[in-house]
Coordinates of C-alpha atoms in Angstrom, one line a residue:
X1 CA -29.3 10.1 5.1
X2 CA -26.6 7.7 4.4
X3 CA -23.2 9.1 3.3
X4 CA -22.1 8.1 -0.2
X5 CA -18.7 6.5 -0.4
X6 CA -16.9 6.0 -3.7
X7 CA -14.7 2.9 -3.5
X8 CA -12.0 3.0 -6.2
X9 CA -10.4 -0.3 -7.3
X10 CA -8.2 -1.7 -10.0
X11 CA -5.8 0.9 -11.4
X12 CA -3.0 1.2 -13.9
X13 CA -0.5 -0.7 -11.7
X14 CA 1.3 -4.0 -11.3
X15 CA -0.8 -4.5 -8.2
X16 CA -4.1 -4.3 -10.1
X17 CA -5.2 -7.8 -9.1
X18 CA -4.4 -7.3 -5.4
X19 CA -6.6 -4.2 -5.5
X20 CA -9.5 -6.2 -6.8
X21 CA -9.4 -8.6 -3.9
X22 CA -9.0 -5.9 -1.3
X23 CA -11.9 -3.9 -2.8
X24 CA -14.2 -6.9 -2.8
X25 CA -13.8 -7.2 1.0
X26 CA -14.0 -3.4 1.6
X27 CA -17.2 -3.0 -0.4
X28 CA -18.9 -6.0 1.3
X29 CA -17.9 -4.8 4.9
X30 CA -18.5 -1.1 4.9
X31 CA -21.4 -0.7 7.3
X32 CA -24.6 -0.6 5.2
X33 CA -26.6 1.2 7.8
X34 CA -24.4 4.3 7.5
X35 CA -23.1 4.3 4.0
X36 CA -24.2 3.8 0.4
X37 CA -21.2 2.3 -1.4
X38 CA -20.6 3.4 -5.0
X39 CA -17.9 1.1 -6.6
X40 CA -15.8 2.6 -9.4
X41 CA -13.2 0.5 -11.2
X42 CA -10.2 1.5 -13.2
X43 CA -9.0 -0.8 -15.9
X44 CA -5.4 -1.7 -16.6
X45 CA -5.4 0.8 -19.5
X46 CA -7.0 3.6 -17.4
X47 CA -10.7 3.5 -18.3
X48 CA -13.1 4.4 -15.4
X49 CA -16.4 2.6 -14.9
X50 CA -19.1 2.8 -12.2
X51 CA -19.8 -0.8 -11.4
X52 CA -23.4 -1.8 -10.3
X53 CA -22.8 -5.6 -10.0
X54 CA -21.8 -7.9 -7.2
X55 CA -18.4 -7.3 -5.6
X56 CA -17.8 -11.0 -5.8
X57 CA -17.3 -10.4 -9.5
X58 CA -14.2 -8.2 -8.9
X59 CA -11.4 -10.9 -8.6
X60 CA -10.1 -12.3 -11.9
X61 CA -11.5 -9.3 -13.8
X62 CA -15.0 -10.8 -14.0
X63 CA -16.5 -7.4 -13.3
X64 CA -15.4 -6.2 -16.8
X65 CA -17.3 -9.1 -18.4
X66 CA -20.5 -7.9 -16.6
X67 CA -21.1 -5.3 -19.2
X68 CA -24.7 -4.5 -18.3
X69 CA -23.5 -3.2 -15.0
X70 CA -20.7 -1.0 -16.3
X71 CA -21.3 2.8 -16.7
X72 CA -18.4 5.0 -18.1
X73 CA -17.8 7.8 -15.6
X74 CA -15.1 10.1 -14.3
X75 CA -14.2 12.0 -11.1
X76 CA -15.1 15.6 -11.7
X77 CA -12.3 18.1 -11.1
X78 CA -14.9 20.8 -10.9
X79 CA -15.2 21.3 -7.1
X80 CA -18.8 22.6 -7.4
X81 CA -19.8 19.1 -8.6
X82 CA -18.2 17.4 -5.5
X83 CA -18.4 14.0 -7.1
X84 CA -18.5 12.1 -10.3
X85 CA -19.9 12.5 -13.8
X86 CA -21.6 9.7 -15.8
X87 CA -20.4 9.9 -19.4
X88 CA -23.5 8.3 -20.8
X89 CA -25.9 11.1 -19.8
X90 CA -23.8 13.8 -18.1
X91 CA -25.5 13.2 -14.8
X92 CA -23.6 14.4 -11.7
X93 CA -23.6 12.3 -8.5
X94 CA -22.3 13.9 -5.3
X95 CA -19.9 12.0 -3.1
X96 CA -19.3 12.4 0.6
X97 CA -16.0 10.5 0.8
X98 CA -13.7 8.3 -1.4
X99 CA -12.0 5.1 -0.3
X100 CA -9.1 4.5 -2.8
X101 CA -8.4 0.8 -2.5
X102 CA -5.6 1.2 -5.0
X103 CA -2.2 -0.4 -4.4
X104 CA 1.0 0.8 -6.0
X105 CA 1.5 3.3 -8.8
X106 CA -1.3 5.6 -9.9
X107 CA -3.1 5.0 -6.7
X108 CA -0.9 4.8 -3.6
X109 CA 1.9 7.2 -4.8
X110 CA 0.1 10.5 -4.5
X111 CA -1.3 10.8 -8.0
X112 CA -4.8 9.7 -7.1
X113 CA -4.6 11.7 -3.9
X114 CA -3.7 14.8 -6.0
X115 CA -6.7 14.3 -8.2
X116 CA -9.0 14.0 -5.2
X117 CA -7.5 17.1 -3.7
X118 CA -8.3 19.1 -6.9
X119 CA -11.8 17.6 -6.9
X120 CA -12.3 18.7 -3.3
X121 CA -13.3 15.3 -2.1
X122 CA -12.5 13.8 1.3
X123 CA -10.5 10.5 0.9
X124 CA -9.2 7.8 3.1
X125 CA -5.5 7.7 3.8
X126 CA -2.4 9.8 3.5
X127 CA -2.3 13.1 1.7
X128 CA -0.5 13.7 -1.6
X129 CA 2.9 14.5 -0.2
X130 CA 3.1 11.7 2.4
X131 CA 1.8 9.2 -0.1
X132 CA 4.5 10.2 -2.6
X133 CA 7.2 10.1 0.0
X134 CA 6.2 6.7 1.4
X135 CA 5.9 5.2 -2.1
X136 CA 9.5 6.2 -3.0
X137 CA 11.8 3.9 -1.0
X138 CA 14.8 6.0 -1.7
X139 CA 13.1 9.2 -0.3
X140 CA 11.7 7.3 2.7
X141 CA 15.1 5.8 3.5
X142 CA 16.8 9.3 3.2
X143 CA 14.2 10.8 5.6
X144 CA 14.7 7.9 8.1
X145 CA 18.5 8.4 8.0
X146 CA 18.1 12.1 8.7
X147 CA 15.7 11.3 11.5
X148 CA 17.9 8.7 13.1
X149 CA 15.5 5.8 12.6
X150 CA 17.4 2.5 12.4
X151 CA 17.2 0.6 9.0
X152 CA 19.3 -1.5 6.7
X153 CA 22.3 -0.1 4.8
X154 CA 21.2 0.9 1.3
X155 CA 22.1 2.5 -2.0
X156 CA 20.0 3.8 -4.8
X157 CA 20.5 4.6 -8.5
X158 CA 18.5 5.1 -11.6
X159 CA 18.5 3.5 -15.1
X160 CA 20.6 6.2 -16.7
X161 CA 23.4 5.8 -14.1
X162 CA 23.1 2.0 -14.4
X163 CA 23.4 2.1 -18.2
X164 CA 26.4 4.5 -18.0
X165 CA 28.5 2.4 -15.5
X166 CA 26.8 -0.8 -14.5
X167 CA 29.9 -2.5 -13.3
X168 CA 31.0 0.3 -10.9
X169 CA 27.5 0.6 -9.4
X170 CA 27.2 -3.2 -8.8
X171 CA 30.7 -3.4 -7.3
X172 CA 30.0 -0.4 -5.0
X173 CA 26.8 -2.0 -3.8
X174 CA 28.4 -5.3 -3.1
X175 CA 31.3 -3.6 -1.2
X176 CA 29.0 -1.4 0.9
X177 CA 26.1 -3.8 1.6
X178 CA 27.7 -7.3 1.4
X179 CA 25.6 -10.3 0.2
X180 CA 22.8 -11.1 0.3
X181 CA 21.4 -7.9 -1.2
X182 CA 17.7 -7.2 -1.7
X183 CA 17.0 -5.3 -5.0
X184 CA 13.7 -3.4 -5.1
X185 CA 12.0 -1.0 -7.5
X186 CA 12.0 2.3 -5.7
X187 CA 8.2 2.8 -6.5
X188 CA 6.3 -0.4 -6.2
X189 CA 4.5 -2.4 -3.5
X190 CA 3.4 -5.9 -2.7
X191 CA 7.0 -7.1 -3.2
X192 CA 6.5 -6.8 -7.0
X193 CA 9.9 -6.9 -8.8
X194 CA 11.9 -7.6 -5.6
X195 CA 14.8 -10.2 -5.7
X196 CA 17.4 -11.5 -3.3
X197 CA 20.9 -11.6 -4.8
X198 CA 23.7 -13.7 -3.4
X199 CA 26.4 -12.9 -6.0
X200 CA 27.4 -10.2 -8.5
X201 CA 25.8 -12.2 -11.3
X202 CA 22.5 -12.5 -9.4
X203 CA 22.7 -8.8 -8.5
X204 CA 22.8 -7.8 -12.2
X205 CA 19.9 -10.2 -13.0
X206 CA 17.9 -8.7 -10.1
X207 CA 18.5 -5.2 -11.2
X208 CA 17.4 -6.0 -14.7
X209 CA 14.2 -7.5 -13.3
X210 CA 13.5 -4.5 -11.0
X211 CA 14.0 -2.1 -13.8
X212 CA 11.0 -3.6 -15.5
X213 CA 8.9 -2.0 -12.8
X214 CA 10.6 1.3 -12.2
X215 CA 13.4 3.5 -13.5
X216 CA 14.9 3.9 -10.0
X217 CA 16.1 1.1 -7.7
X218 CA 16.9 0.7 -4.0
X219 CA 19.4 -2.0 -2.9
X220 CA 19.4 -3.0 0.7
X221 CA 21.6 -5.2 2.9
X222 CA 19.9 -8.5 3.9
X223 CA 18.8 -8.5 7.6
X224 CA 18.7 -11.7 9.4
X225 CA 15.8 -11.6 11.9
X226 CA 12.1 -11.6 12.6
X227 CA 9.8 -9.7 10.2
X228 CA 7.1 -7.9 12.1
X229 CA 4.3 -5.5 11.1
X230 CA 2.4 -2.8 13.0
X231 CA -0.8 -1.0 11.9
X232 CA -1.3 2.6 12.6
X233 CA -4.6 4.5 12.6
X234 CA -5.5 8.1 13.0
X235 CA -4.8 11.7 12.0
X236 CA -3.3 14.0 14.7
X237 CA -3.4 11.5 17.5
X238 CA -2.6 8.1 15.8
X239 CA -2.8 4.8 17.6
X240 CA -0.8 1.6 17.0
X241 CA -2.2 -1.9 16.9
X242 CA -0.7 -5.0 18.4
X243 CA 2.4 -6.3 16.5
X244 CA 2.2 -9.3 14.2
X245 CA 4.9 -11.6 13.0
X246 CA 5.2 -12.8 9.4
X247 CA 6.7 -16.2 8.7
X248 CA 7.0 -16.4 4.9
X249 CA 6.6 -19.8 3.1
X250 CA 9.3 -18.7 0.6
X251 CA 12.9 -17.5 1.2
X252 CA 11.5 -14.0 1.8
X253 CA 8.0 -12.4 1.9
X254 CA 7.7 -12.0 -1.9
X255 CA 4.5 -11.5 -4.0
X256 CA 3.9 -15.3 -4.3
X257 CA 4.3 -15.7 -0.5
X258 CA 1.9 -12.9 0.2
X259 CA -0.9 -13.6 -2.3
X260 CA -0.5 -16.9 -4.2
X261 CA 0.9 -19.7 -2.1
X262 CA -1.5 -19.3 0.9
X263 CA 1.1 -20.9 3.1
X264 CA 2.8 -17.9 4.9
X265 CA 2.0 -17.7 8.5
X266 CA 0.8 -14.6 10.4
X267 CA 1.3 -14.8 14.1
X268 CA -0.6 -12.2 16.2
X269 CA 0.8 -11.1 18.6
X270 CA 4.4 -11.6 17.6
X271 CA 6.4 -13.8 20.0
X272 CA 8.6 -11.0 21.5
X273 CA 9.0 -9.6 25.0
X274 CA 6.4 -7.0 25.9
X275 CA 9.0 -4.2 26.1
X276 CA 10.2 -5.0 22.6
X277 CA 6.6 -5.0 21.3
X278 CA 5.9 -1.6 23.0
X279 CA 9.1 -0.2 21.4
X280 CA 8.0 -1.4 17.9
X281 CA 4.6 0.3 18.4
X282 CA 6.2 3.5 19.6
X283 CA 8.6 3.5 16.6
X284 CA 5.7 2.9 14.2
X285 CA 3.9 6.0 15.4
X286 CA 7.2 8.0 15.3
X287 CA 7.7 6.9 11.7
X288 CA 4.1 7.7 10.9
X289 CA 4.5 11.2 12.2
X290 CA 7.9 11.8 10.5
X291 CA 6.4 10.9 7.2
X292 CA 3.3 13.0 7.6
X293 CA 0.9 10.1 7.4
X294 CA -2.8 10.3 8.2
X295 CA -5.7 7.9 8.1
X296 CA -3.8 4.7 7.9
X297 CA -0.4 3.1 7.3
X298 CA 1.1 -0.3 8.0
X299 CA 4.7 0.0 9.2
X300 CA 6.9 -3.0 8.7
X301 CA 10.1 -3.8 10.7
X302 CA 12.8 -6.3 11.2
X303 CA 14.0 -7.4 14.6
X304 CA 17.6 -8.3 14.0
X305 CA 18.7 -11.7 15.4
X306 CA 22.2 -10.7 16.3
X307 CA 21.4 -7.8 18.7
X308 CA 17.6 -7.4 18.8
X309 CA 17.7 -4.1 17.0
X310 CA 14.4 -2.8 15.7
X311 CA 15.0 -1.8 12.1
X312 CA 12.5 -0.2 9.7
X313 CA 11.7 -2.2 6.6
X314 CA 9.1 0.1 4.9
X315 CA 5.7 1.9 5.3
X316 CA 2.7 0.9 3.3
X317 CA 0.1 3.7 3.0
X318 CA -2.6 1.5 1.4
X319 CA -1.9 -2.0 2.6
X320 CA -3.8 -5.1 1.6
X321 CA -7.4 -4.9 2.8
X322 CA -9.0 -8.3 2.5
X323 CA -10.5 -9.5 5.8
X324 CA -7.4 -11.8 6.2
X325 CA -4.8 -9.1 5.4
X326 CA -2.4 -8.1 8.1
X327 CA -3.7 -4.5 8.6
X328 CA -7.3 -5.4 9.5
X329 CA -6.2 -8.5 11.3
X330 CA -3.9 -6.5 13.6
X331 CA -6.7 -4.1 14.5
X332 CA -9.2 -6.9 15.0
X333 CA -6.7 -8.3 17.5
X334 CA -6.6 -4.8 19.1
X335 CA -10.3 -4.7 19.6
X336 CA -11.5 -2.9 16.4
X337 CA -13.3 -5.4 14.1
X338 CA -13.1 -5.0 10.3
X339 CA -16.4 -3.1 9.7
X340 CA -15.8 -0.7 12.5
X341 CA -12.3 -0.1 11.2
X342 CA -13.7 0.8 7.8
X343 CA -16.2 3.2 9.4
X344 CA -13.4 4.8 11.4
X345 CA -11.3 5.3 8.3
X346 CA -14.1 7.0 6.5
X347 CA -14.8 9.3 9.4
X348 CA -11.1 10.2 9.7
X349 CA -11.1 11.1 6.0
X350 CA -14.1 13.5 6.5
X351 CA -12.6 15.0 9.7
X352 CA -9.3 15.6 7.9
X353 CA -11.1 17.3 5.0
X354 CA -13.1 19.5 7.3

């Protein structure tokens, strides 16, 4: 019998739209001979629906207009159910594994992982703790400092501290980091809310923008160098993909450059000496293990122009998953095609649960 895989998409997140595009690709490419795919969408206001229509309807929220194919349902926290409950008739449908194609808050930050743990359901990707750690850039940075992993200089503060003494915090950041400074919400992905500040005035403006997405910020020194990414796959014995280079069409790899402009360039493999590429791959696996990751994570780095230093940018525990996203493209270049990659991820989820 085919295993039933619940694919979660959408979510209460600023990355809701990215999730729809990723899930469309995942649903269409999970091997149909091994799995029965059960799509479940989460609206921006937190309603759950089983969706029986075409995955091509997901982008641009067209799936929500397809009302005849929407069935209100929830994930059951009763472990004896081992699945979902349809709210229309109370029918229980058992699930063998869950693929949470949910980016950002309420999906990638440990909250959904915690729900699935309570429900006793195997799920693709990192566990609750590692998802939460990787989502919070301040926590990730602190762990990397303690572990001796090279990264940009950084500072962090929350909205209360900022409101109490904004001038002192901005002045301290400028003195410690120098300009330009990248300002990021501590808990967001897909470069949502990130700005590059080149002066104190721009720094204040960037902080105000980032606070729209999170109550805590991380400020980092600007690194001049090549931006590279490495995909990692596995549980106890993870493997690293070839390394890819990102050449953004904008000043930096922001949300528009990633998803809207379609002009950023992805170069696979990255144009670096073999020993540097191997070092990046080794560091990616080291970071993966330090952070307690499992299943999958894309680990992003800078290779600094001034001295060739390999510096961690950030981990992404549920990276973009369209067929042209960097994570699947990196493994395709490493000899694992997209559908096989999805199959491996589901099997890794079941193995971890067992």
